[in-house]
Short mmCIF file of C-alpha atoms in Angstrom, two decimals:
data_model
loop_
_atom_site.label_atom_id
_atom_site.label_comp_id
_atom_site.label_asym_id
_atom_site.label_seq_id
_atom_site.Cartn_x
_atom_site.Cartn_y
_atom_site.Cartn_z
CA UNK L 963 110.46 129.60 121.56
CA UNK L 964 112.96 128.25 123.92
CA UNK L 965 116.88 128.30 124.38
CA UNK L 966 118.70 125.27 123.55
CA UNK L 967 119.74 125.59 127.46
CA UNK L 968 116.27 126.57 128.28
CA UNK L 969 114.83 123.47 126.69
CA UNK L 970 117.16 120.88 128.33
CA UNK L 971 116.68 123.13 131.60
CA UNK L 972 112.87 122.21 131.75
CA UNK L 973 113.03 118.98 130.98
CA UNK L 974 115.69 117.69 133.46
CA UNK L 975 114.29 117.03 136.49
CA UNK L 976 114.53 118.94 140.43
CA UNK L 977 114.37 115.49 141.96
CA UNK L 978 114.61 112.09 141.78
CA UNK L 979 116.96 109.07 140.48
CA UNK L 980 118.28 110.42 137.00
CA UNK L 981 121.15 108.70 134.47
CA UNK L 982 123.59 110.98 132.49
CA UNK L 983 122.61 110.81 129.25
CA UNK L 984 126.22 110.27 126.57
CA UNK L 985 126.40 111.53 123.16
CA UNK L 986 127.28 108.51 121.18
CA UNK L 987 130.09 110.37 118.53
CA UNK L 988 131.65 111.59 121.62
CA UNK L 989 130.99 110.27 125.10
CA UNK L 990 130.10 113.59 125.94
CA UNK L 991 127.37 114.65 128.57
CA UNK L 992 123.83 115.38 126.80
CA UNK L 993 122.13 115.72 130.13
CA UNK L 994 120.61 114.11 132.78
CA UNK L 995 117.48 111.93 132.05
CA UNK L 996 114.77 111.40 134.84
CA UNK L 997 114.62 107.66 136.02
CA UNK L 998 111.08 106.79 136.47
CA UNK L 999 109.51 103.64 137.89
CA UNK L 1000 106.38 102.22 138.25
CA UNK L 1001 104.93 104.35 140.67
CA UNK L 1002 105.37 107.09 138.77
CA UNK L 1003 103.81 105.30 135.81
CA UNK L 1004 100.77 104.53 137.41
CA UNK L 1005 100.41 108.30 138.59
CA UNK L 1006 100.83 108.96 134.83
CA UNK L 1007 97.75 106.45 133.48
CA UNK L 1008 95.71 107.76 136.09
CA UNK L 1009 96.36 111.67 135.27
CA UNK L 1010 95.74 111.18 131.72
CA UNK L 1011 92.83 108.75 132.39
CA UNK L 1012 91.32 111.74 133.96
CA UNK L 1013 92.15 114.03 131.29
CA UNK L 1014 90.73 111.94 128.52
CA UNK L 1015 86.73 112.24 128.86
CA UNK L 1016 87.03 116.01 128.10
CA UNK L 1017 89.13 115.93 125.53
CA UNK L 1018 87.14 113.01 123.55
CA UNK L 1019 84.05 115.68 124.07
CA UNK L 1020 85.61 118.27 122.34
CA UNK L 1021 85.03 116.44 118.64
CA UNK L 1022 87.40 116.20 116.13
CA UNK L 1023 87.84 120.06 114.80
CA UNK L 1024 88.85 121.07 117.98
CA UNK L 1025 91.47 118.31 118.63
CA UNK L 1026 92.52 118.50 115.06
CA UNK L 1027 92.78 122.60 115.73
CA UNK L 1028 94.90 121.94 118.71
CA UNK L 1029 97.46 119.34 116.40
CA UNK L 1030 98.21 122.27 114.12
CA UNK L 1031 99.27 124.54 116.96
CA UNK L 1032 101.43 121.79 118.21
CA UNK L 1033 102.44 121.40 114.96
CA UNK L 1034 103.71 125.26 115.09
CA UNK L 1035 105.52 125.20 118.21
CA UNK L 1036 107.74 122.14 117.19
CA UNK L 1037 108.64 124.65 114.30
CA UNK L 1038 108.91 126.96 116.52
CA UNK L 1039 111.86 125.21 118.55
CA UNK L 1040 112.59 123.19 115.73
CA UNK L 1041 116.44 123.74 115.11
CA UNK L 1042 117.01 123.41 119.27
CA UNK L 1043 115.04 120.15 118.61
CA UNK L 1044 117.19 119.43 116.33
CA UNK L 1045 120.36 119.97 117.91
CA UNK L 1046 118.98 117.77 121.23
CA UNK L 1047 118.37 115.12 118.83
CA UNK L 1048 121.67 114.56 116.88
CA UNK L 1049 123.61 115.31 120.58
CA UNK L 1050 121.67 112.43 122.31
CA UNK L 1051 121.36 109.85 119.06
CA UNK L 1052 123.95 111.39 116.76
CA UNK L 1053 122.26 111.94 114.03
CA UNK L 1054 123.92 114.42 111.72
CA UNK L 1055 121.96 117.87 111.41
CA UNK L 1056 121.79 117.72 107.73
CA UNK L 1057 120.65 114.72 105.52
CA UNK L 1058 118.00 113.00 106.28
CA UNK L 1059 118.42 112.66 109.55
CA UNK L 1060 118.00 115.45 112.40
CA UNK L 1061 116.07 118.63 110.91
CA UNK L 1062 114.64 116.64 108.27
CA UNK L 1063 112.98 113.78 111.64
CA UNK L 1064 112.07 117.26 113.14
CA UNK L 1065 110.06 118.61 110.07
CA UNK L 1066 108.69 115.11 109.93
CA UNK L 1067 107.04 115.85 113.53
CA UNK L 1068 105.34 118.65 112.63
CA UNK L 1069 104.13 117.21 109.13
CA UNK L 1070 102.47 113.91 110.54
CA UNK L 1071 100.52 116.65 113.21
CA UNK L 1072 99.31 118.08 110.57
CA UNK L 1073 98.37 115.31 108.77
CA UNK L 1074 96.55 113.78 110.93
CA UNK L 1075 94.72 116.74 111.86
CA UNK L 1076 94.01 117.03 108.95
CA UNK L 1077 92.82 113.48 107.58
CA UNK L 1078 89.18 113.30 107.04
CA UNK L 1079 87.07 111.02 108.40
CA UNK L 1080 84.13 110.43 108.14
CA UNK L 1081 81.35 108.09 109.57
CA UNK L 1082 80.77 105.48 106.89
CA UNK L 1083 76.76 104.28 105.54
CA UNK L 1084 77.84 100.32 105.52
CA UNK L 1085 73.99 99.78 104.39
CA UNK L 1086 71.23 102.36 103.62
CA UNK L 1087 68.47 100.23 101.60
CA UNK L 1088 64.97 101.92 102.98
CA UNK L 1089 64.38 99.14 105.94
CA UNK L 1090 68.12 98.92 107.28
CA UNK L 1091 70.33 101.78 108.05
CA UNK L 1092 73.52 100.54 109.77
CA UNK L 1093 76.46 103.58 110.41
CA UNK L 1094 80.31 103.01 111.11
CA UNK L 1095 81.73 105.32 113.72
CA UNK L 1096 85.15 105.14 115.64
CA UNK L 1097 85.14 106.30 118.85
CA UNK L 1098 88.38 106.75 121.38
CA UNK L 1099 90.19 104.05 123.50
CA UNK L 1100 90.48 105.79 126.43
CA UNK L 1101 94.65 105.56 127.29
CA UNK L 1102 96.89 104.70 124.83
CA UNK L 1103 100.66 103.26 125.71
CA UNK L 1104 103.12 104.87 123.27
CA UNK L 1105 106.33 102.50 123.54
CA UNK L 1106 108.81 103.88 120.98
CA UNK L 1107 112.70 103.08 119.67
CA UNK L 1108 115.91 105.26 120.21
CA UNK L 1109 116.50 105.11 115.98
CA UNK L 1110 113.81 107.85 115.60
CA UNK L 1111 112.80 108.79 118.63
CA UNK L 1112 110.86 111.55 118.10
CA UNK L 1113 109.34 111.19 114.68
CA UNK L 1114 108.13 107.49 115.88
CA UNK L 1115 106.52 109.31 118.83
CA UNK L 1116 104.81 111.46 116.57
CA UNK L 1117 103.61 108.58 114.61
CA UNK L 1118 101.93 106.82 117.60
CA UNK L 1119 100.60 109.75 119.86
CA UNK L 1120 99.17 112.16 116.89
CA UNK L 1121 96.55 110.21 115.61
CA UNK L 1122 95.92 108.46 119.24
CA UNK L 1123 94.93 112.10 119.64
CA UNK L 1124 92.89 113.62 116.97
CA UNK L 1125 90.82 110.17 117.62
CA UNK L 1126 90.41 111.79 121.56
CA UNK L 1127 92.74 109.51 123.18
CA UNK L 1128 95.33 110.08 126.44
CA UNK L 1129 98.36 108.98 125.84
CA UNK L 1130 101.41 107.68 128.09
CA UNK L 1131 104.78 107.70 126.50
CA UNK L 1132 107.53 105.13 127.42
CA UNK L 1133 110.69 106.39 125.13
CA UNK L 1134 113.56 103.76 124.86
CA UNK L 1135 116.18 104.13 127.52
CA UNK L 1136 118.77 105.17 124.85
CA UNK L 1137 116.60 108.26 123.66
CA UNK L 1138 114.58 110.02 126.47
CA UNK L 1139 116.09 113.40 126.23
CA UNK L 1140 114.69 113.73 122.51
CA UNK L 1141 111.49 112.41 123.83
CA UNK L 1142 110.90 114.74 127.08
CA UNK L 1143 112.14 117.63 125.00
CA UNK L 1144 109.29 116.75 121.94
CA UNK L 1145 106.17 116.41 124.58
CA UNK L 1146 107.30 119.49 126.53
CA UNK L 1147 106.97 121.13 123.20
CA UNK L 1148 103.75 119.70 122.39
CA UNK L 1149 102.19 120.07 125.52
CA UNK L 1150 102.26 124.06 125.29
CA UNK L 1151 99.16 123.15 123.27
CA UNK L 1152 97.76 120.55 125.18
CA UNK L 1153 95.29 120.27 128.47
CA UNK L 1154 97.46 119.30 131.22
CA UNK L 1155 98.24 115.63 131.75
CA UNK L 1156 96.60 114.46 128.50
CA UNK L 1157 100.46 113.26 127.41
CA UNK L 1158 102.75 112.33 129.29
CA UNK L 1159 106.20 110.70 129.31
CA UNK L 1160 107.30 108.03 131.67
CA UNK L 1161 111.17 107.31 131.26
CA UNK L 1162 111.88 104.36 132.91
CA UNK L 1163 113.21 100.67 132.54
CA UNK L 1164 111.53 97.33 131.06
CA UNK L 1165 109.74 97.19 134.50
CA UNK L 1166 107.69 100.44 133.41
CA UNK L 1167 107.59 98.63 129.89
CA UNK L 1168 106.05 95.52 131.14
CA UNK L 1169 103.41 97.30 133.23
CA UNK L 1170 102.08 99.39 130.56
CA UNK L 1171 101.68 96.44 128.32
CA UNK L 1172 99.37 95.01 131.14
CA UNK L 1173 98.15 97.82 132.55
CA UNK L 1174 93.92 97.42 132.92
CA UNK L 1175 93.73 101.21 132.18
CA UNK L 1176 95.70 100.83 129.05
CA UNK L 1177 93.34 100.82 126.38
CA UNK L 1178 95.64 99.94 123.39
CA UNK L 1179 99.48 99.74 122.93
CA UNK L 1180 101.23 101.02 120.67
CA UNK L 1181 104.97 99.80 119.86
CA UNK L 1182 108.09 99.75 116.97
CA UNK L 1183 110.93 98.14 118.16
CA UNK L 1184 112.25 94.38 117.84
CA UNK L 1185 110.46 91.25 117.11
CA UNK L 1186 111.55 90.08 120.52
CA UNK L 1187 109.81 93.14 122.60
CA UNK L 1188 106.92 92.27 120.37
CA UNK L 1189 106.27 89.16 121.61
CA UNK L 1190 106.33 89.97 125.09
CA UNK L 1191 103.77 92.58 124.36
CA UNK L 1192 101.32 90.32 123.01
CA UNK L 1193 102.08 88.37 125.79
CA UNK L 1194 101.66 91.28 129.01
CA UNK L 1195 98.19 92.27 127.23
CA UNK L 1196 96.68 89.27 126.31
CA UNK L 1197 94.85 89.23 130.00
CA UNK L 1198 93.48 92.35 129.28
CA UNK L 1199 92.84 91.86 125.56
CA UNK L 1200 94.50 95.40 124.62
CA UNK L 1201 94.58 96.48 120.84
CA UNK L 1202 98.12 96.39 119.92
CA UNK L 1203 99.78 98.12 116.84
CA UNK L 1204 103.13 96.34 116.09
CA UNK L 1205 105.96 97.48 113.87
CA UNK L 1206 108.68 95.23 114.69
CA UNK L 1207 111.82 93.87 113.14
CA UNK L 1208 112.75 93.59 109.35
CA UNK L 1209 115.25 92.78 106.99
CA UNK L 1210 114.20 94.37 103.97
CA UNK L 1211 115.14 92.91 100.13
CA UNK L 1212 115.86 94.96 97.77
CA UNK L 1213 115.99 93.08 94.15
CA UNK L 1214 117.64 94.68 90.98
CA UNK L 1215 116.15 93.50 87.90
CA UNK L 1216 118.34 93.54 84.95
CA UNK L 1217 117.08 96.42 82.80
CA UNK L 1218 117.87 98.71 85.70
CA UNK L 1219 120.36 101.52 85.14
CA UNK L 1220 123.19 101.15 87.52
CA UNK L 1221 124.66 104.65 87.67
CA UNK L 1222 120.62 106.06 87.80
CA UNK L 1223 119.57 104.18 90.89
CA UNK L 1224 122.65 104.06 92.52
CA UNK L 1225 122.17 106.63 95.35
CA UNK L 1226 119.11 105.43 95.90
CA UNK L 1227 119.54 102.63 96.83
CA UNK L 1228 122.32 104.29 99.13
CA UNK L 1229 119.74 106.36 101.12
CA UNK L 1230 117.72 102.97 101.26
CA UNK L 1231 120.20 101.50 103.05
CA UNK L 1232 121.70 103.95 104.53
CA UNK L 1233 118.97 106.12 106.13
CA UNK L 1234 120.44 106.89 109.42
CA UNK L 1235 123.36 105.58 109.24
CA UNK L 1236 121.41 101.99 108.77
CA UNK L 1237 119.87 102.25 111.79
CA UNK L 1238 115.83 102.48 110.12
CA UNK L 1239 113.42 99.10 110.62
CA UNK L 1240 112.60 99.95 106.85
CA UNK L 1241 115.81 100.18 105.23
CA UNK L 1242 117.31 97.77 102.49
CA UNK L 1243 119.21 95.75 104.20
CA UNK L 1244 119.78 93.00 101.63
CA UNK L 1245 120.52 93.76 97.96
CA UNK L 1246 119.59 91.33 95.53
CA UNK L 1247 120.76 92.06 91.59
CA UNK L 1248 120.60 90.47 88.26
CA UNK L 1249 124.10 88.61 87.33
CA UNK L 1250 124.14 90.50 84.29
CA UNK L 1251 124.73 94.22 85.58
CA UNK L 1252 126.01 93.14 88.97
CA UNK L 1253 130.00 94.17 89.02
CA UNK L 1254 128.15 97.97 87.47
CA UNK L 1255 125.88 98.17 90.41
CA UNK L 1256 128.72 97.35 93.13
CA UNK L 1257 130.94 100.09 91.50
CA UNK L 1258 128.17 102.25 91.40
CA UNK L 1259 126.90 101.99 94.85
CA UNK L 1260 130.65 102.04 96.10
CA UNK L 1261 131.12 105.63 94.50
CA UNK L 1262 128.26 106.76 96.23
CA UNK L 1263 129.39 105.67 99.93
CA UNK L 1264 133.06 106.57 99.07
CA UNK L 1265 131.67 110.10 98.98
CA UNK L 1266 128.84 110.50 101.80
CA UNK L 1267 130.99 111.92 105.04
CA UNK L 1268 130.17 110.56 108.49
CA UNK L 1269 131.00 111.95 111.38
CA UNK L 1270 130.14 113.84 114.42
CA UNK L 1271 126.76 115.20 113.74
CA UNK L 1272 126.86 118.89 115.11
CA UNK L 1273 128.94 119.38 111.76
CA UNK L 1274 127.09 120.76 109.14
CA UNK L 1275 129.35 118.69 106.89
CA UNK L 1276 127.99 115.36 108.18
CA UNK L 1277 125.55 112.83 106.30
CA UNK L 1278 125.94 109.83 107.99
CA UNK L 1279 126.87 109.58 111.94
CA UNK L 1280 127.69 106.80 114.85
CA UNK L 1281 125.74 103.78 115.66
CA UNK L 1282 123.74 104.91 118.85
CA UNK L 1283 125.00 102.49 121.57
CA UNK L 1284 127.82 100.15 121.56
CA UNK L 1285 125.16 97.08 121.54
CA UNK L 1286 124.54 97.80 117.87
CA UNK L 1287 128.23 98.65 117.08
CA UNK L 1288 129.42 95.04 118.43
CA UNK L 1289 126.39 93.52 116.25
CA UNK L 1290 127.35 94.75 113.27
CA UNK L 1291 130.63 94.29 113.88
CA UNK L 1292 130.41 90.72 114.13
CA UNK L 1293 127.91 90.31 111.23
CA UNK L 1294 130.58 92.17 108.79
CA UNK L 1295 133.48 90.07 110.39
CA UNK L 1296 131.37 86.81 110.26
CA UNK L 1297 131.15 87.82 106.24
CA UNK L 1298 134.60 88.49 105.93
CA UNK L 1299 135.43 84.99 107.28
CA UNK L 1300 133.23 83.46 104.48
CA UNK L 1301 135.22 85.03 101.59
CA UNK L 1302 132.95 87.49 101.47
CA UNK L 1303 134.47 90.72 99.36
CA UNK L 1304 134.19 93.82 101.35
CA UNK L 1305 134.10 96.66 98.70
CA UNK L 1306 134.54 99.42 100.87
CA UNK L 1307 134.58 100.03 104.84
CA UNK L 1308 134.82 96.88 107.36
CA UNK L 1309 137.94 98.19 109.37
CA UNK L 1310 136.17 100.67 112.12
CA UNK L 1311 139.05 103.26 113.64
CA UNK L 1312 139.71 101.87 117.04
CA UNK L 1313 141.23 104.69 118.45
CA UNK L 1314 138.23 107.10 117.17
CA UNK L 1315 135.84 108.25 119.96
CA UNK L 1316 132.25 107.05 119.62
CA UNK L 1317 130.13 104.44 118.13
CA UNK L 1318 131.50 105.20 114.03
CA UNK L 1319 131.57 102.00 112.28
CA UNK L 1320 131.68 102.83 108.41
CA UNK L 1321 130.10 102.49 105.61
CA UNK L 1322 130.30 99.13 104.62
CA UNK L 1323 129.48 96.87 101.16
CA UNK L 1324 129.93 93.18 101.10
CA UNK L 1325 129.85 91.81 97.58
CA UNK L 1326 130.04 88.22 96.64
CA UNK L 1327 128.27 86.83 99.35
CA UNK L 1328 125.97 83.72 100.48
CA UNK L 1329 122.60 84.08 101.00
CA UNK L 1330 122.89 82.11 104.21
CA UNK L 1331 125.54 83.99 105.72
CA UNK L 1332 124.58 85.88 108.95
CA UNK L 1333 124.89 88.97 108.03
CA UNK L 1334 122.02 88.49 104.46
CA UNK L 1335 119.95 86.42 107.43
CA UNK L 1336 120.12 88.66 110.65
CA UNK L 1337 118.81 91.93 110.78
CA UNK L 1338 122.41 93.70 111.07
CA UNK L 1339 120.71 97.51 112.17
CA UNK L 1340 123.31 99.02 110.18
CA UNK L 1341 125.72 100.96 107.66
CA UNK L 1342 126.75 97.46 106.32
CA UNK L 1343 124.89 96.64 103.06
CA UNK L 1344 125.08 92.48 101.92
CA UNK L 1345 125.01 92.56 97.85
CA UNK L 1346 123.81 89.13 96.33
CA UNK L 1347 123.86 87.64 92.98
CA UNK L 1348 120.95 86.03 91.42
CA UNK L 1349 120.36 84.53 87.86
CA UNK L 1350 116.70 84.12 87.79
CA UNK L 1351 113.88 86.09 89.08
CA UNK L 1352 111.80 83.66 90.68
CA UNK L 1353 115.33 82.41 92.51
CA UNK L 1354 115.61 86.42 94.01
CA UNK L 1355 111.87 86.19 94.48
CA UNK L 1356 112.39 82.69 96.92
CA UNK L 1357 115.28 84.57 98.63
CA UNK L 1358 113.75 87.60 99.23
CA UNK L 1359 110.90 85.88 100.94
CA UNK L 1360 112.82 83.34 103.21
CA UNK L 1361 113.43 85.04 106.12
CA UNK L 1362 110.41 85.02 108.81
CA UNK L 1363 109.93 89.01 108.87
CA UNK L 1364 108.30 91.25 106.03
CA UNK L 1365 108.36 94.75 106.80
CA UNK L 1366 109.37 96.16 103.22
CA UNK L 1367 110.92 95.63 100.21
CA UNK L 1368 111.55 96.99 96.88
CA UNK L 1369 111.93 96.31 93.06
CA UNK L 1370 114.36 98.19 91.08
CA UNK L 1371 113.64 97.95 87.35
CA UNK L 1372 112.86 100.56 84.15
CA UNK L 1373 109.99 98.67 83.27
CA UNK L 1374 107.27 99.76 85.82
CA UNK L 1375 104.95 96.53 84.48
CA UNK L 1376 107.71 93.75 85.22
CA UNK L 1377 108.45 95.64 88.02
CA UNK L 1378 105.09 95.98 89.93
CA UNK L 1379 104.54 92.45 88.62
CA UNK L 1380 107.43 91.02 91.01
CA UNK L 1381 106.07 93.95 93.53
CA UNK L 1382 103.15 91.42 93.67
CA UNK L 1383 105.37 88.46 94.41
CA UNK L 1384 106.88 89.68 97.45
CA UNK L 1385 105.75 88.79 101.24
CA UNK L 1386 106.12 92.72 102.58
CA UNK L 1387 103.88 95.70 104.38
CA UNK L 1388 104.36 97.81 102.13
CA UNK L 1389 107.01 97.35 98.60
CA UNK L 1390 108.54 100.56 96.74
CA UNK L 1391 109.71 100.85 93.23
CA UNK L 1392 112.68 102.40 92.61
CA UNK L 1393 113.06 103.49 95.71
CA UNK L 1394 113.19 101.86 99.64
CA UNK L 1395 111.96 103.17 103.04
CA UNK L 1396 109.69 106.23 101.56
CA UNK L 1397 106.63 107.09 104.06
CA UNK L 1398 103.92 109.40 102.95
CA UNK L 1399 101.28 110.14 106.42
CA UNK L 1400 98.58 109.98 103.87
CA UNK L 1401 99.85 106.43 102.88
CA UNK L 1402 99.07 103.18 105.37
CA UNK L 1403 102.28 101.41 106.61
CA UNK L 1404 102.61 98.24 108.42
CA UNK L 1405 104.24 95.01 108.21
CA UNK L 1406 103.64 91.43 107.50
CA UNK L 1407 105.04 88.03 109.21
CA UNK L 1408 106.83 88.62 112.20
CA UNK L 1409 107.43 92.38 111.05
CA UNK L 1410 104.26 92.90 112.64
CA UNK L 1411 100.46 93.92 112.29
CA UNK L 1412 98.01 96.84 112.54
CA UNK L 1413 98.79 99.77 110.25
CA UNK L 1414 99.54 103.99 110.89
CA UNK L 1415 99.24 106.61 108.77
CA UNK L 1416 96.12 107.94 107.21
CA UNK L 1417 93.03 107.35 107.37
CA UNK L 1418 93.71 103.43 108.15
CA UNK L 1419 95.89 104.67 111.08
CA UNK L 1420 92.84 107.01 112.63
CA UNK L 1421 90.74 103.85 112.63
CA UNK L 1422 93.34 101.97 114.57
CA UNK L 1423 93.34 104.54 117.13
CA UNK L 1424 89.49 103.98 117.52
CA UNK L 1425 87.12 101.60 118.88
CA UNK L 1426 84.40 100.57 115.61
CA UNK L 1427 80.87 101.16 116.82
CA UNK L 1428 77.89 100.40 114.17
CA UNK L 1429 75.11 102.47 114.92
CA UNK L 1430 72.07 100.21 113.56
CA UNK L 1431 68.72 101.63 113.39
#
């Protein structure tokens, strides 16, 4: 186990082009962050192209041995992890937010170790036996997001592993400190050059989505970025997994009990300050118990503290860059314009350092208004009115993205009934934005397509070979 100052120390580099890297509660110096560029990508792909062939032969107990142990020496450094994390993205500690997205490292490495999988008898009928086996890509691009840097890593490069994979890892430009820290971790358990990060601009972005070598990409980020992925690999015809953009519905149906499922539906849209592709980010309830559930809910944020997130006190912390901060500033002023009724937050503290906008509830809104249509990436939670199921059904599945959504109800029939009804990945009840690594995740519409997490996320790390004969 390493020193906080030890950890940063090894990942910052002797040489080079780097960028200071600036806490976002405090415009503090986090470090310095390595500037890479093409060149160095390309050294990357080939190093881990080289690597891959004997890792692929070692067969899946090995790998999956090798994920536990990297699973071990994230816990290992975990609260130094930890404490890198909230610095650079400013997290809080406590919550669900730092320690909790560093526990969630280690988990999905052990899950995915340890997710069976077996080759599958497709037809066995005494003249025709036909077998199902995955075998590895080759290189796999790992392009991840600065809202959970290292748990999204995680996500991409642990089962591009276990399936025998290489991987090269382009963290956002926001994040890369959390990201260098995480593989040098890792990669105490690793053959050398196997993963790798490249921290560079969009120019390293665009290359890896084109890159011949590149096997399959693998991305979360915006709807936008998405696009030009499919774009850069369609020459090559790479797999892609896509988890893009969302603006998840929530709908309250009118049995629900206010005061019960108030903070959760907090935490659903709240998770990180907002900042989560998979949080509620428009509330939809029932006419009936509507002015309960806006009290409610407003209790709850009234008593969540945000702040700088080294404080142990902390739940909720800044928005990571001052591009988000002007977003959903304008989305919550754009309300406020309408007649909108803010219920709490709305008036940010000018003279405070950092990127703290607060938590924010906007009651008595349109459904058109920018900030129910536009994915605001944010602690600023639109509450609707509806009358009518099917008209909450028809709102909740306007918009062109479908990442999640959720139904909020005491009657788990009626609720799993309008579950059916909506145009989403993956739809909770009575709760929002839960992910299980034994449970497939992935989004529909423009959200994206391909799925992680269990055993449907091995096989997307694979290529499908039927063995007939």
């Amino acid at each position: 186990m390493e020193t906080y100052d030890a950890l940063l120390a090894a990942i910052t580099p002797e040489s080079g082009p780097t960028r200071t890297i600036l806490n976002p509660a405090t415009g503090e110096a986090v470090g310095e962050a390595p500037v890479h560029g093409v060149r160095d990508l390309e050294a990357a792909v080939a190093e881990a192209a080289a690597a891959q062939p004997a890792w692929a032969a070692l067969g899946h107990d090995v790998r999956s041995a090798a994920l536990l142990r990297a699973a071990d020496a994230v816990e290992r450094s975990a609260e130094e992890l930890a404490t890198l994390l909230s610095r650079e993205q400013g997290k809080p500690l406590n919550g669900p937010n730092a320690r909790f997205e560093v526990g969630g490292c280690a988990a999905w490495l052990r899950a995915a170790a340890s997710t069976p999988l077996e080759p599958e008898t497709v037809v066995d009928d005494g003249e025709t036996r036909a077998e199902l086996h995955y075998r590895p890509i080759g290189v796999v691009g790992a392009i991840g997001p600065w809202n959970w840097p290292m748990m999204i890593t995680v996500w991409q490069i642990a089962p591009a592993l276990r399936m025998g994979n290489a991987v090269v890892v382009k963290p956002s430009e926001f994040t890369p400190l959390s990201v260098l820290a995480l593989i040098h971790v890792i990669n105490q358990e690793l053959p050398e050059g196997l993963v790798s990060v490249v921290s560079g601009g969009r120019d390293v972005g665009a290359r890896l989505a084109e890159h011949p070598a590149i096997g399959k990409v693998m991305f979360t980020g915006s709807t936008a970025t998405g696009k030009a992925i499919i774009k850069s690999s369609a020459d090559t015809v790479k797999r892609l997994t896509l988890e893009l953009g969302g603006n998840d519905a929530g709908i309250v149906l009118p049995d629900a009990d206010p005061t019960a499922i108030a903070e959760g539906l907090f935490w659903g849209a709240f998770i990180n300050t907002g900042q989560t592709c998979a949080a509620l980010k428009r509330l939809y309830v029932h006419e009936d118990i509507y002015d309960d559930v806006c009290a409610e809910l407003t209790a709850v944020a009234a008593a969540m503290p945000m702040g700088e997130g080294l404080d142990e006190n902390n739940v909720l912390g800044p928005l990571q860059n001052k591009q988000q901060f002007d977003i959903v500033s304008r989305l919550v002023e754009a309300a406020r314009e309408s007649g909108a009724r803010i219920l709490i937050g709305g008036n940010p503290d000018a003279e405070q350092p950092g990127y703290f906008y607060p938590t924010t509830l906007v009651a008595d809104i349109d459904n058109n208004n920018p900030l129910v249509t536009e994915e605001q990436f944010g602690p600023a939670l639109p509450i609707i009115r509806y009358s009518s199921i099917d008209e909450a059904v028809a709102q909740a599945n306007a918009l062109d993205v479908g990442l999640g959504a959720s139904v909020w109800s005491g009657n788990l029939a009626e609720a799993r009934n309008v579950a059916a009804r909506l145009q989403a990945g993956t739809v909770w009840i009575n709760k929002h934005g839960v992910v299980d690594p034994r449970i497939p995740f992935g989004g529909a519409k423009q959200s994206g397509y391909g799925l992680e997490f269990g055993v449907e996320g091995l096989k997307a790390l694979g290529v499908p070979q039927v063995i007939n004969g």
